[in-house]
Structure formats: structure tokens, C-alpha cells
mmCIF file of C-alpha atoms in Angstrom:
data_model
loop_
_atom_site.group_PDB
_atom_site.id
_atom_site.type_symbol
_atom_site.label_atom_id
_atom_site.label_comp_id
_atom_site.label_asym_id
_atom_site.label_seq_id
_atom_site.Cartn_x
_atom_site.Cartn_y
_atom_site.Cartn_z
ATOM 1 C CA MET A 1 114.595 72.269 130.952
ATOM 2 C CA ALA A 2 110.675 72.490 129.426
ATOM 3 C CA HIS A 3 109.808 71.395 127.236
ATOM 4 C CA GLN A 4 107.276 72.650 124.734
ATOM 5 C CA ALA A 5 103.768 70.163 124.729
ATOM 6 C CA HIS A 6 102.385 71.892 121.135
ATOM 7 C CA SER A 7 103.253 71.091 117.529
ATOM 8 C CA TYR A 8 103.798 74.622 116.901
ATOM 9 C CA HIS A 9 106.743 77.101 116.319
ATOM 10 C CA MET A 10 107.256 79.835 119.147
ATOM 11 C CA VAL A 11 109.738 81.525 117.364
ATOM 12 C CA ASP A 12 112.784 83.210 119.266
ATOM 13 C CA PRO A 13 112.794 86.855 119.207
ATOM 14 C CA SER A 14 113.587 88.477 116.143
ATOM 15 C CA PRO A 15 114.642 91.859 114.703
ATOM 16 C CA TRP A 16 114.022 91.191 111.315
ATOM 17 C CA PRO A 17 110.514 92.700 111.266
ATOM 18 C CA ILE A 18 110.594 96.168 113.083
ATOM 19 C CA PHE A 19 113.581 95.940 110.344
ATOM 20 C CA GLY A 20 111.918 94.876 107.555
ATOM 21 C CA ALA A 21 108.772 97.511 108.255
ATOM 22 C CA ALA A 22 112.121 100.712 108.418
ATOM 23 C CA THR A 23 113.419 99.301 105.144
ATOM 24 C CA ALA A 24 109.912 99.882 103.213
ATOM 25 C CA LEU A 25 109.829 103.221 104.980
ATOM 26 C CA LEU A 26 113.457 104.068 103.748
ATOM 27 C CA THR A 27 112.511 102.491 100.211
ATOM 28 C CA THR A 28 109.605 103.988 99.834
ATOM 29 C CA SER A 29 110.983 107.779 101.343
ATOM 30 C CA GLY A 30 113.683 107.017 99.048
ATOM 31 C CA LEU A 31 112.291 107.093 95.833
ATOM 32 C CA ILE A 32 110.144 110.082 96.502
ATOM 33 C CA MET A 33 113.968 112.047 96.919
ATOM 34 C CA TRP A 34 115.029 110.215 94.368
ATOM 35 C CA PHE A 35 111.792 111.752 92.550
ATOM 36 C CA HIS A 36 111.082 115.536 93.709
ATOM 37 C CA TYR A 37 114.997 116.173 95.015
ATOM 38 C CA ASN A 38 117.274 114.186 92.858
ATOM 39 C CA SER A 39 118.891 111.903 95.508
ATOM 40 C CA LEU A 40 120.026 108.658 95.319
ATOM 41 C CA THR A 41 120.951 108.044 99.383
ATOM 42 C CA LEU A 42 118.237 106.791 100.882
ATOM 43 C CA LEU A 43 116.622 104.411 97.870
ATOM 44 C CA THR A 44 120.141 103.019 97.999
ATOM 45 C CA MET A 45 119.842 102.693 101.878
ATOM 46 C CA GLY A 46 116.749 101.234 101.710
ATOM 47 C CA LEU A 47 117.772 99.132 99.102
ATOM 48 C CA LEU A 48 120.645 98.120 100.996
ATOM 49 C CA SER A 49 118.945 97.323 103.832
ATOM 50 C CA MET A 50 116.273 95.430 102.766
ATOM 51 C CA LEU A 51 118.227 93.102 100.991
ATOM 52 C CA LEU A 52 119.906 92.587 104.073
ATOM 53 C CA VAL A 53 116.813 91.874 105.852
ATOM 54 C CA MET A 54 115.329 89.140 103.514
ATOM 55 C CA LEU A 55 118.944 87.974 103.772
ATOM 56 C CA GLN A 56 119.227 87.156 107.399
ATOM 57 C CA TRP A 57 115.176 86.552 108.378
ATOM 58 C CA TRP A 58 115.113 83.553 105.715
ATOM 59 C CA ARG A 59 119.281 82.693 106.571
ATOM 60 C CA ASP A 60 117.280 82.630 110.327
ATOM 61 C CA VAL A 61 114.179 80.094 108.624
ATOM 62 C CA VAL A 62 116.429 77.726 107.525
ATOM 63 C CA ARG A 63 118.566 77.507 110.470
ATOM 64 C CA GLU A 64 114.789 76.640 112.517
ATOM 65 C CA SER A 65 113.618 74.604 110.284
ATOM 66 C CA THR A 66 117.324 72.153 108.958
ATOM 67 C CA PHE A 67 119.270 72.558 111.450
ATOM 68 C CA GLN A 68 117.297 73.008 114.189
ATOM 69 C CA GLY A 69 114.112 71.002 113.866
ATOM 70 C CA HIS A 70 111.510 73.176 114.402
ATOM 71 C CA HIS A 71 109.184 72.214 110.978
ATOM 72 C CA THR A 72 106.485 69.467 112.140
ATOM 73 C CA PRO A 73 104.087 68.890 109.968
ATOM 74 C CA THR A 74 101.684 71.626 111.375
ATOM 75 C CA VAL A 75 104.141 73.914 111.453
ATOM 76 C CA GLN A 76 104.724 73.041 107.143
ATOM 77 C CA LYS A 77 100.924 73.715 107.087
ATOM 78 C CA GLY A 78 100.779 76.280 108.561
ATOM 79 C CA LEU A 79 103.966 77.243 105.826
ATOM 80 C CA ARG A 80 101.618 75.736 102.962
ATOM 81 C CA TYR A 81 98.911 78.186 103.900
ATOM 82 C CA GLY A 82 100.825 80.697 103.942
ATOM 83 C CA MET A 83 102.603 80.376 100.257
ATOM 84 C CA ILE A 84 98.754 80.238 98.882
ATOM 85 C CA LEU A 85 97.793 82.886 100.882
ATOM 86 C CA PHE A 86 100.385 85.156 99.712
ATOM 87 C CA ILE A 87 100.412 84.032 95.618
ATOM 88 C CA THR A 88 96.500 84.477 95.808
ATOM 89 C CA SER A 89 97.209 88.232 97.160
ATOM 90 C CA GLU A 90 99.971 88.288 94.209
ATOM 91 C CA ALA A 91 97.359 87.013 91.727
ATOM 92 C CA PHE A 92 94.972 90.236 92.898
ATOM 93 C CA PHE A 93 97.564 92.266 92.477
ATOM 94 C CA PHE A 94 97.834 91.795 88.890
ATOM 95 C CA LEU A 95 94.124 91.635 88.375
ATOM 96 C CA GLY A 96 94.411 95.416 88.471
ATOM 97 C CA PHE A 97 96.064 95.444 85.600
ATOM 98 C CA PHE A 98 94.664 93.476 83.479
ATOM 99 C CA TRP A 99 91.238 95.450 84.691
ATOM 100 C CA ALA A 100 93.052 99.149 83.708
ATOM 101 C CA PHE A 101 94.410 97.331 80.185
ATOM 102 C CA PHE A 102 90.431 95.649 79.319
ATOM 103 C CA HIS A 103 88.715 99.417 80.867
ATOM 104 C CA SER A 104 91.172 101.206 78.008
ATOM 105 C CA SER A 105 90.920 98.740 75.498
ATOM 106 C CA LEU A 106 87.565 97.532 75.177
ATOM 107 C CA ALA A 107 85.982 100.667 75.108
ATOM 108 C CA PRO A 108 88.622 102.927 73.129
ATOM 109 C CA THR A 109 88.097 106.717 73.271
ATOM 110 C CA PRO A 110 88.534 109.660 70.280
ATOM 111 C CA GLU A 111 91.875 110.316 72.132
ATOM 112 C CA LEU A 112 92.953 107.275 70.558
ATOM 113 C CA GLY A 113 91.490 107.505 67.722
ATOM 114 C CA GLY A 114 88.090 105.254 68.585
ATOM 115 C CA GLN A 115 90.720 102.031 67.954
ATOM 116 C CA TRP A 116 92.643 99.704 70.069
ATOM 117 C CA PRO A 117 95.918 99.637 69.354
ATOM 118 C CA PRO A 118 95.923 103.340 69.085
ATOM 119 C CA THR A 119 96.711 105.857 66.007
ATOM 120 C CA GLY A 120 99.968 105.741 65.171
ATOM 121 C CA ILE A 121 101.389 102.555 67.988
ATOM 122 C CA ASN A 122 103.367 98.976 66.484
ATOM 123 C CA PRO A 123 103.108 96.489 68.740
ATOM 124 C CA MET A 124 105.038 93.902 68.855
ATOM 125 C CA ASN A 125 104.240 91.426 66.625
ATOM 126 C CA PRO A 126 103.334 87.959 68.408
ATOM 127 C CA LEU A 127 104.607 85.178 67.261
ATOM 128 C CA GLU A 128 108.127 86.256 67.035
ATOM 129 C CA VAL A 129 110.114 86.831 70.668
ATOM 130 C CA PRO A 130 107.514 86.836 72.476
ATOM 131 C CA LEU A 131 105.578 82.926 71.443
ATOM 132 C CA LEU A 132 109.388 82.101 71.739
ATOM 133 C CA ASN A 133 108.978 83.491 75.466
ATOM 134 C CA THR A 134 106.001 81.184 76.112
ATOM 135 C CA ALA A 135 107.938 78.424 74.739
ATOM 136 C CA ILE A 136 110.686 78.873 78.422
ATOM 137 C CA LEU A 137 107.591 79.381 80.779
ATOM 138 C CA LEU A 138 106.278 76.843 79.503
ATOM 139 C CA ALA A 139 109.245 74.677 79.404
ATOM 140 C CA SER A 140 110.151 76.119 82.816
ATOM 141 C CA GLY A 141 107.365 74.956 84.705
ATOM 142 C CA VAL A 142 107.431 71.353 82.606
ATOM 143 C CA THR A 143 111.750 70.920 84.423
ATOM 144 C CA VAL A 144 110.713 72.494 87.961
ATOM 145 C CA THR A 145 107.843 69.460 88.007
ATOM 146 C CA TRP A 146 110.952 66.863 86.694
ATOM 147 C CA ALA A 147 112.683 68.643 90.088
ATOM 148 C CA HIS A 148 110.391 67.639 91.768
ATOM 149 C CA HIS A 149 109.496 64.497 91.221
ATOM 150 C CA SER A 150 113.385 63.394 91.244
ATOM 151 C CA ILE A 151 113.710 64.788 94.846
ATOM 152 C CA THR A 152 110.641 62.883 95.723
ATOM 153 C CA GLU A 153 112.611 59.893 94.015
ATOM 154 C CA GLY A 154 115.305 60.675 95.640
ATOM 155 C CA ASN A 155 117.800 61.792 93.064
ATOM 156 C CA ARG A 156 119.813 64.184 93.300
ATOM 157 C CA LYS A 157 121.912 64.266 90.062
ATOM 158 C CA GLN A 158 118.745 64.536 87.459
ATOM 159 C CA ALA A 159 117.341 67.219 90.975
ATOM 160 C CA ILE A 160 120.021 69.072 90.388
ATOM 161 C CA HIS A 161 119.843 68.965 86.616
ATOM 162 C CA ALA A 162 115.974 69.905 86.099
ATOM 163 C CA LEU A 163 116.111 72.689 88.548
ATOM 164 C CA THR A 164 119.338 73.778 86.615
ATOM 165 C CA LEU A 165 117.553 74.617 83.375
ATOM 166 C CA THR A 166 114.630 75.440 85.295
ATOM 167 C CA ILE A 167 116.780 78.816 85.992
ATOM 168 C CA ILE A 168 118.707 79.298 83.468
ATOM 169 C CA LEU A 169 115.636 79.386 81.418
ATOM 170 C CA GLY A 170 114.383 81.877 83.999
ATOM 171 C CA PHE A 171 117.024 84.249 83.224
ATOM 172 C CA TYR A 172 117.247 83.736 79.342
ATOM 173 C CA PHE A 173 113.700 84.346 79.530
ATOM 174 C CA THR A 174 114.962 87.748 81.233
ATOM 175 C CA ALA A 175 117.679 88.612 78.768
ATOM 176 C CA LEU A 176 115.038 87.732 75.447
ATOM 177 C CA GLN A 177 112.266 90.384 77.220
ATOM 178 C CA ALA A 178 115.248 93.366 78.531
ATOM 179 C CA MET A 179 116.605 93.050 74.760
ATOM 180 C CA GLU A 180 112.213 93.408 74.147
ATOM 181 C CA TYR A 181 112.496 96.733 75.561
ATOM 182 C CA HIS A 182 115.335 97.832 74.766
ATOM 183 C CA GLU A 183 114.160 96.997 71.017
ATOM 184 C CA ALA A 184 109.990 98.268 71.552
ATOM 185 C CA SER A 185 109.233 101.787 69.195
ATOM 186 C CA PHE A 186 107.129 102.520 71.749
ATOM 187 C CA SER A 187 107.378 103.624 75.516
ATOM 188 C CA ILE A 188 105.559 103.870 78.574
ATOM 189 C CA ALA A 189 104.578 107.865 78.006
ATOM 190 C CA ASP A 190 102.995 106.432 74.963
ATOM 191 C CA SER A 191 99.161 107.219 75.920
ATOM 192 C CA VAL A 192 97.840 104.536 78.225
ATOM 193 C CA TYR A 193 98.278 101.619 75.920
ATOM 194 C CA GLY A 194 102.529 102.190 76.790
ATOM 195 C CA SER A 195 101.194 102.142 80.149
ATOM 196 C CA THR A 196 99.024 99.263 80.064
ATOM 197 C CA PHE A 197 101.751 97.572 78.315
ATOM 198 C CA PHE A 198 104.570 98.044 80.428
ATOM 199 C CA VAL A 199 103.602 98.150 84.057
ATOM 200 C CA ALA A 200 101.717 94.425 83.390
ATOM 201 C CA THR A 201 104.778 92.919 81.879
ATOM 202 C CA GLY A 202 107.055 94.974 83.412
ATOM 203 C CA PHE A 203 106.027 93.705 86.702
ATOM 204 C CA HIS A 204 106.062 89.942 85.435
ATOM 205 C CA GLY A 205 109.103 90.549 84.895
ATOM 206 C CA LEU A 206 110.008 91.464 88.275
ATOM 207 C CA HIS A 207 108.575 88.465 89.289
ATOM 208 C CA VAL A 208 110.162 86.634 87.175
ATOM 209 C CA ILE A 209 113.390 88.148 88.908
ATOM 210 C CA ILE A 210 112.291 87.019 92.360
ATOM 211 C CA GLY A 211 110.872 83.709 90.953
ATOM 212 C CA SER A 212 114.489 82.846 89.152
ATOM 213 C CA SER A 213 116.183 84.222 92.791
ATOM 214 C CA PHE A 214 113.658 81.995 94.901
ATOM 215 C CA LEU A 215 115.063 78.622 92.657
ATOM 216 C CA SER A 216 118.893 79.243 92.819
ATOM 217 C CA VAL A 217 117.760 79.287 96.458
ATOM 218 C CA CYS A 218 117.015 76.293 96.076
ATOM 219 C CA LEU A 219 118.841 75.452 94.478
ATOM 220 C CA LEU A 220 122.452 75.999 96.922
ATOM 221 C CA ARG A 221 120.195 74.144 99.139
ATOM 222 C CA LEU A 222 119.185 70.712 97.445
ATOM 223 C CA ILE A 223 123.401 70.795 96.219
ATOM 224 C CA LYS A 224 124.072 71.084 100.504
ATOM 225 C CA PHE A 225 121.464 68.598 100.912
ATOM 226 C CA HIS A 226 118.979 70.309 102.346
ATOM 227 C CA PHE A 227 115.729 68.550 101.553
ATOM 228 C CA THR A 228 114.615 64.653 101.447
ATOM 229 C CA SER A 229 112.317 63.123 99.886
ATOM 230 C CA ASN A 230 109.955 63.682 101.972
ATOM 231 C CA HIS A 231 110.424 67.677 103.511
ATOM 232 C CA HIS A 232 111.496 69.873 100.965
ATOM 233 C CA PHE A 233 108.497 72.807 101.173
ATOM 234 C CA GLY A 234 111.325 75.651 100.340
ATOM 235 C CA PHE A 235 111.506 73.781 97.400
ATOM 236 C CA GLU A 236 107.139 73.975 96.679
ATOM 237 C CA ALA A 237 106.725 77.161 97.438
ATOM 238 C CA ALA A 238 109.668 78.121 95.289
ATOM 239 C CA ALA A 239 107.824 75.916 92.520
ATOM 240 C CA TRP A 240 104.178 76.676 93.073
ATOM 241 C CA TYR A 241 105.554 80.902 92.713
ATOM 242 C CA TRP A 242 107.214 80.047 89.209
ATOM 243 C CA HIS A 243 104.103 78.373 88.439
ATOM 244 C CA PHE A 244 101.645 81.277 89.141
ATOM 245 C CA VAL A 245 104.514 83.643 87.726
ATOM 246 C CA ASP A 246 103.669 80.833 84.120
ATOM 247 C CA ILE A 247 100.389 81.775 84.272
ATOM 248 C CA ILE A 248 100.087 85.691 84.932
ATOM 249 C CA TRP A 249 102.105 85.116 81.830
ATOM 250 C CA LEU A 250 99.477 82.929 80.171
ATOM 251 C CA PHE A 251 97.344 85.708 80.575
ATOM 252 C CA LEU A 252 99.526 88.694 79.328
ATOM 253 C CA TYR A 253 100.764 87.320 76.251
ATOM 254 C CA MET A 254 96.965 85.817 75.372
ATOM 255 C CA SER A 255 95.426 89.731 76.325
ATOM 256 C CA MET A 256 97.645 91.811 75.513
ATOM 257 C CA TYR A 257 100.714 90.676 72.847
ATOM 258 C CA TRP A 258 98.310 88.459 71.027
ATOM 259 C CA TRP A 259 94.422 90.422 71.144
ATOM 260 C CA GLY A 260 96.010 93.488 71.882
ATOM 261 C CA SER A 261 97.378 93.996 68.284
ATOM 262 C CA MET B 1 134.687 61.178 97.339
ATOM 263 C CA GLN B 2 138.259 62.084 98.331
ATOM 264 C CA ALA B 3 141.239 60.846 99.280
ATOM 265 C CA LEU B 4 143.506 62.854 101.438
ATOM 266 C CA ALA B 5 147.165 61.891 101.310
ATOM 267 C CA ALA B 6 148.705 62.997 104.478
ATOM 268 C CA ASP B 7 151.842 61.306 102.539
ATOM 269 C CA THR B 8 151.927 60.333 99.624
ATOM 270 C CA ARG B 9 154.544 57.589 100.588
ATOM 271 C CA GLY B 10 152.744 54.694 100.470
ATOM 272 C CA PRO B 11 154.624 51.915 102.996
ATOM 273 C CA SER B 12 155.511 49.761 100.988
ATOM 274 C CA ARG B 13 158.246 52.327 99.368
ATOM 275 C CA VAL B 14 159.191 52.569 102.888
ATOM 276 C CA ARG B 15 159.948 49.412 103.129
ATOM 277 C CA ALA B 16 162.083 49.419 99.820
ATOM 278 C CA ALA B 17 163.640 52.867 101.058
ATOM 279 C CA SER B 18 164.414 50.794 103.955
ATOM 280 C CA ARG B 19 166.318 47.630 102.321
ATOM 281 C CA ARG B 20 167.891 49.556 100.105
ATOM 282 C CA ARG B 21 169.518 51.485 103.504
ATOM 283 C CA ARG B 22 170.557 48.108 105.211
ATOM 284 C CA GLY B 23 172.420 46.563 101.586
ATOM 285 C CA PRO B 24 171.875 43.316 99.024
ATOM 286 C CA SER B 25 172.237 41.396 102.362
ATOM 287 C CA THR B 26 173.390 41.093 105.832
ATOM 288 C CA PRO B 27 175.974 38.444 107.153
ATOM 289 C CA ALA B 28 173.018 35.646 109.424
ATOM 290 C CA GLY B 29 174.577 36.920 112.513
ATOM 291 C CA SER B 30 172.949 39.942 112.956
ATOM 292 C CA PHE B 31 169.284 38.837 111.720
ATOM 293 C CA ARG B 32 167.908 39.368 114.878
ATOM 294 C CA ALA B 33 169.570 43.037 114.765
ATOM 295 C CA ALA B 34 168.933 43.485 111.694
ATOM 296 C CA ARG B 35 164.518 41.935 111.983
ATOM 297 C CA ARG B 36 165.142 44.790 115.452
ATOM 298 C CA ARG B 37 166.187 47.116 112.521
ATOM 299 C CA ARG B 38 163.363 47.133 110.367
ATOM 300 C CA TRP B 39 160.935 46.980 112.442
ATOM 301 C CA VAL B 40 161.673 50.110 113.353
ATOM 302 C CA VAL B 41 158.794 52.354 113.431
ATOM 303 C CA ARG B 42 159.669 56.090 112.378
ATOM 304 C CA ALA B 43 155.687 58.317 113.628
ATOM 305 C CA ARG B 44 154.218 58.572 110.725
ATOM 306 C CA VAL B 45 150.415 59.199 110.146
ATOM 307 C CA PRO B 46 147.840 57.242 107.486
ATOM 308 C CA THR B 47 149.474 58.014 104.404
ATOM 309 C CA MET B 48 145.879 58.589 103.012
ATOM 310 C CA TYR B 49 142.213 58.564 104.625
ATOM 311 C CA TYR B 50 138.426 59.812 103.145
ATOM 312 C CA LYS B 51 137.076 61.836 104.530
ATOM 313 C CA PHE B 52 133.385 59.683 105.545
ATOM 314 C CA ASN B 53 132.795 59.369 109.029
ATOM 315 C CA GLY B 54 133.390 61.939 112.079
ATOM 316 C CA PHE B 55 136.972 61.792 112.860
ATOM 317 C CA THR B 56 138.418 62.735 110.156
ATOM 318 C CA GLN B 57 136.163 64.950 108.431
ATOM 319 C CA ARG B 58 136.408 66.949 111.730
ATOM 320 C CA LEU B 59 140.300 66.502 111.746
ATOM 321 C CA VAL B 60 139.772 68.439 108.389
ATOM 322 C CA GLY B 61 137.822 71.031 109.475
ATOM 323 C CA ALA B 62 134.798 69.958 106.559
ATOM 324 C CA ALA B 63 132.216 68.344 108.685
ATOM 325 C CA ALA B 64 128.192 69.999 108.703
ATOM 326 C CA SER B 65 128.724 70.196 112.566
ATOM 327 C CA ALA B 66 132.047 71.826 112.664
ATOM 328 C CA ALA B 67 131.248 75.130 111.931
ATOM 329 C CA TYR B 68 128.729 75.310 115.403
ATOM 330 C CA ASN B 69 126.241 73.074 116.775
ATOM 331 C CA PRO B 70 122.926 75.164 116.129
ATOM 332 C CA GLN B 71 121.619 72.974 118.431
ATOM 333 C CA LYS B 72 123.363 74.193 121.907
ATOM 334 C CA ALA B 73 121.146 75.389 124.874
ATOM 335 C CA ASP B 74 123.207 78.694 124.371
ATOM 336 C CA GLY B 75 120.515 81.030 125.730
ATOM 337 C CA LEU B 76 121.564 82.748 122.144
ATOM 338 C CA PRO B 77 118.619 83.898 119.748
ATOM 339 C CA VAL B 78 118.611 81.500 115.950
ATOM 340 C CA HIS B 79 119.663 84.995 114.920
ATOM 341 C CA LEU B 80 122.822 85.500 116.053
ATOM 342 C CA LYS B 81 124.024 81.634 116.934
ATOM 343 C CA ARG B 82 126.970 81.740 115.074
ATOM 344 C CA GLY B 83 128.700 84.060 116.935
ATOM 345 C CA VAL B 84 130.187 86.707 115.907
ATOM 346 C CA PRO B 85 129.864 87.481 111.961
ATOM 347 C CA ASP B 86 125.668 87.322 112.381
ATOM 348 C CA LYS B 87 126.266 90.034 114.727
ATOM 349 C CA LEU B 88 128.062 91.992 111.961
ATOM 350 C CA LEU B 89 125.740 91.486 110.256
ATOM 351 C CA TYR B 90 123.290 92.761 112.608
ATOM 352 C CA ARG B 91 124.691 94.978 114.032
ATOM 353 C CA THR B 92 125.127 96.594 109.884
ATOM 354 C CA THR B 93 121.538 96.275 109.346
ATOM 355 C CA MET B 94 121.039 98.078 112.749
ATOM 356 C CA ALA B 95 123.345 100.805 111.804
ATOM 357 C CA LEU B 96 121.397 100.809 108.652
ATOM 358 C CA THR B 97 118.239 100.935 109.338
ATOM 359 C CA ILE B 98 117.862 103.200 112.846
ATOM 360 C CA GLY B 99 120.148 105.734 110.827
ATOM 361 C CA GLY B 100 118.310 105.638 107.182
ATOM 362 C CA THR B 101 115.290 105.871 109.569
ATOM 363 C CA ILE B 102 116.405 109.123 111.979
ATOM 364 C CA TYR B 103 117.854 110.111 108.268
ATOM 365 C CA CYS B 104 114.873 109.777 106.341
ATOM 366 C CA LEU B 105 112.867 111.715 109.299
ATOM 367 C CA VAL B 106 115.303 114.894 108.876
ATOM 368 C CA ALA B 107 114.943 114.627 105.379
ATOM 369 C CA LEU B 108 110.817 114.497 105.595
ATOM 370 C CA TYR B 109 110.372 117.003 108.036
ATOM 371 C CA MET B 110 112.958 119.477 105.959
ATOM 372 C CA ALA B 111 111.467 118.577 103.036
ATOM 373 C CA SER B 112 107.666 119.422 104.483
ATOM 374 C CA GLN B 113 108.694 122.651 105.073
ATOM 375 C CA PRO B 114 107.348 125.317 102.808
ATOM 376 C CA ARG B 115 109.455 127.417 100.324
ATOM 377 C CA SER B 116 109.509 131.378 100.596
ATOM 378 C CA GLN B 117 107.749 132.284 98.431
ATOM 379 C CA LYS B 118 110.137 134.675 95.536
#
């Protein structure tokens, strides 16, 4: 039986990349069908298949690493590079929306009343719920670091407690933001103020949900003994992502909520 | 810590029960017969065991390896390694994506047709 003479992982042929690409086609075309032809079928199929592809693809990564042992230090290094590059690309994604915000807010046009916030817009008080949300995300950054230290020290009970607390804080943030969205005195249609505010904070909220889901999967794996004190990259990737989400919120808070009010 | 009692009656109660059946005293001549009766073994599984070692875990189907062996050299790719549940999920995903792609192409073709002028 041939054994590899290198420390890389040559993966088994997998259908998930091409199915994932088809899923992207279905989801985007589904949005068109929904917007212009009032039909949700294609979008539903797209989102459902996206869920299935993600579940199975990442399930396979867990099988290859935890159960088959393919993740050598070399492989892990590549995964680290990959996660860093992905998070960097997300940072550039948000940079675009911050650019749009500053473009409109640093030189407000006469149509807005020559001021920022524009005439007629009552911005949210940054010292109320938004400040609480800032505290929540900062605390969750502390608890996820606590969880990491517990894992490296082999303290199972504390790691589970800390990670659970992190996830609860993440859900608390999401619930508070949803309430803020519901209670807001302005909407996405209210001039460029509404557009920049809701698109930037909306995408941030989506990333909080993604990060909370990633951490929840890590909690499940932690409980099922997948992580060792030296090898727990899935958790580290989730923690990096969560810190990134926290930092984006800090920038959002300082620029849109505080300076922009 | 999980302990499983296959039979809740402990060994001491078995001996007590058999002692009660024998009665309060036995005549001396049948002492050996009584001893033989006492040691008649009723086949019985251990009364209690912990699911710590591989044998007892497999007994109750709780071992990590009880489900499947992920390192078995059976030529199956990782996304089908567990057999039937993997196959079902794969076929569902394939049906949804391929069927959806065909539906999508049809819908986009229809949408690209110019509307008739009224």
C-alpha cells in the first residue's frame, strides 16, 4: 500500500465545491426571481442547498482531521494562512461600506440639508443600547480568550463554561440589535444615512450570527472531546473570527453611532 | 460516571434468598448436599458495570468506534464513509442542486424573452 512521502493532505474527490458553486447560482438567481417575479422557490432551494453543502463539507473536514488524522502541522499552517486571508478579505469588504459612509458624511450635500445627520433624521443615542452592545462584545472577547486558555491548560469544565458564556453573549447582542432595528425611528430608505447605517450594521449583524454559529459548533466539538490542548485549530479560527467581529463593531460604534450622531 | 445494573439484585441478596429457601436449619447428614445446593450457579450476568473500557462500551453500543471506523481502508471517500446516511444526504443535496440548476436555467431563459408589446 503506497504511503505519501510528504506532510500535505491530498483530499479525497469531493462533490461539495461544485455543488457549492451551483448553490451560489441558485441563491443569486433566486434573489432575482424574488425581487422581480415574486417567486420564492428558487431562493428557498438555493438557501437549503447552501445549508446542506456547508454542513457536509465541514463535517468532512472534521472527519479528515479529528477522525482520520490528516491535519499535520504543515496542513494546519496552511489552514492558518487561509483563515487569516479570509478574515482580511472580510475586513476589505467592510472597508467599502465605511468608505461609503465617510464619503457621504464628511461632505453632506444640500439635499441632506448640508449637515450630518441629515435634516429630519433622529439618530440613536450612542450611550444607550449601543453602549451596552459594545460592553457585551468586549466581554465576549474576554470569555472566548478565557475558553482558549482553559483548553490549552486542559481544563474541560471551565472551557465549556467560558465558551457557552461567549455564545450566550453573542445571542444577547443579536437580540438587542434586532430590538433596536425594530424600534428605530428611521429606515434603510431614509436617505443615504439610512442606507449606510443599515447596510453596514446589517452585514455586521450577519457576521455576528455566523460567528455565533461557528462558536456553537466548536462548543459541540469541545463537549465531544475533539480538541486536544495542543491541537484545536477549529476553535482558534472561531476565536479569531469572533475578535474580528468585535473590532468591526468598535469601528462601527465609533464612526456611525458616536461621531455620526 | 455511568454504572449499568444488568440485574438490580446484588449477590448478597441472592445468597440470602437461597438461604431462606433452605430453611432455618439443615440436618447434619445432608450438609454436603446443602453445600452443593448452595453453590448451584444460576447463570447471571454481572450485576453492575461501568462504561469505562472498550468491552463494556461496545456491549451497549456507546464506544466512539461503535458507529463506524473512519480509518478503514474500504476505498470509500470521506463524504460517504458512514454508508447509508451519507449516501442519502449526498443524493438529496445532488437532487436539489442539479434540479435547481435546471429550473434556474429554464427560469432565466423565460425571463430573458422580451415581453410582447401591448
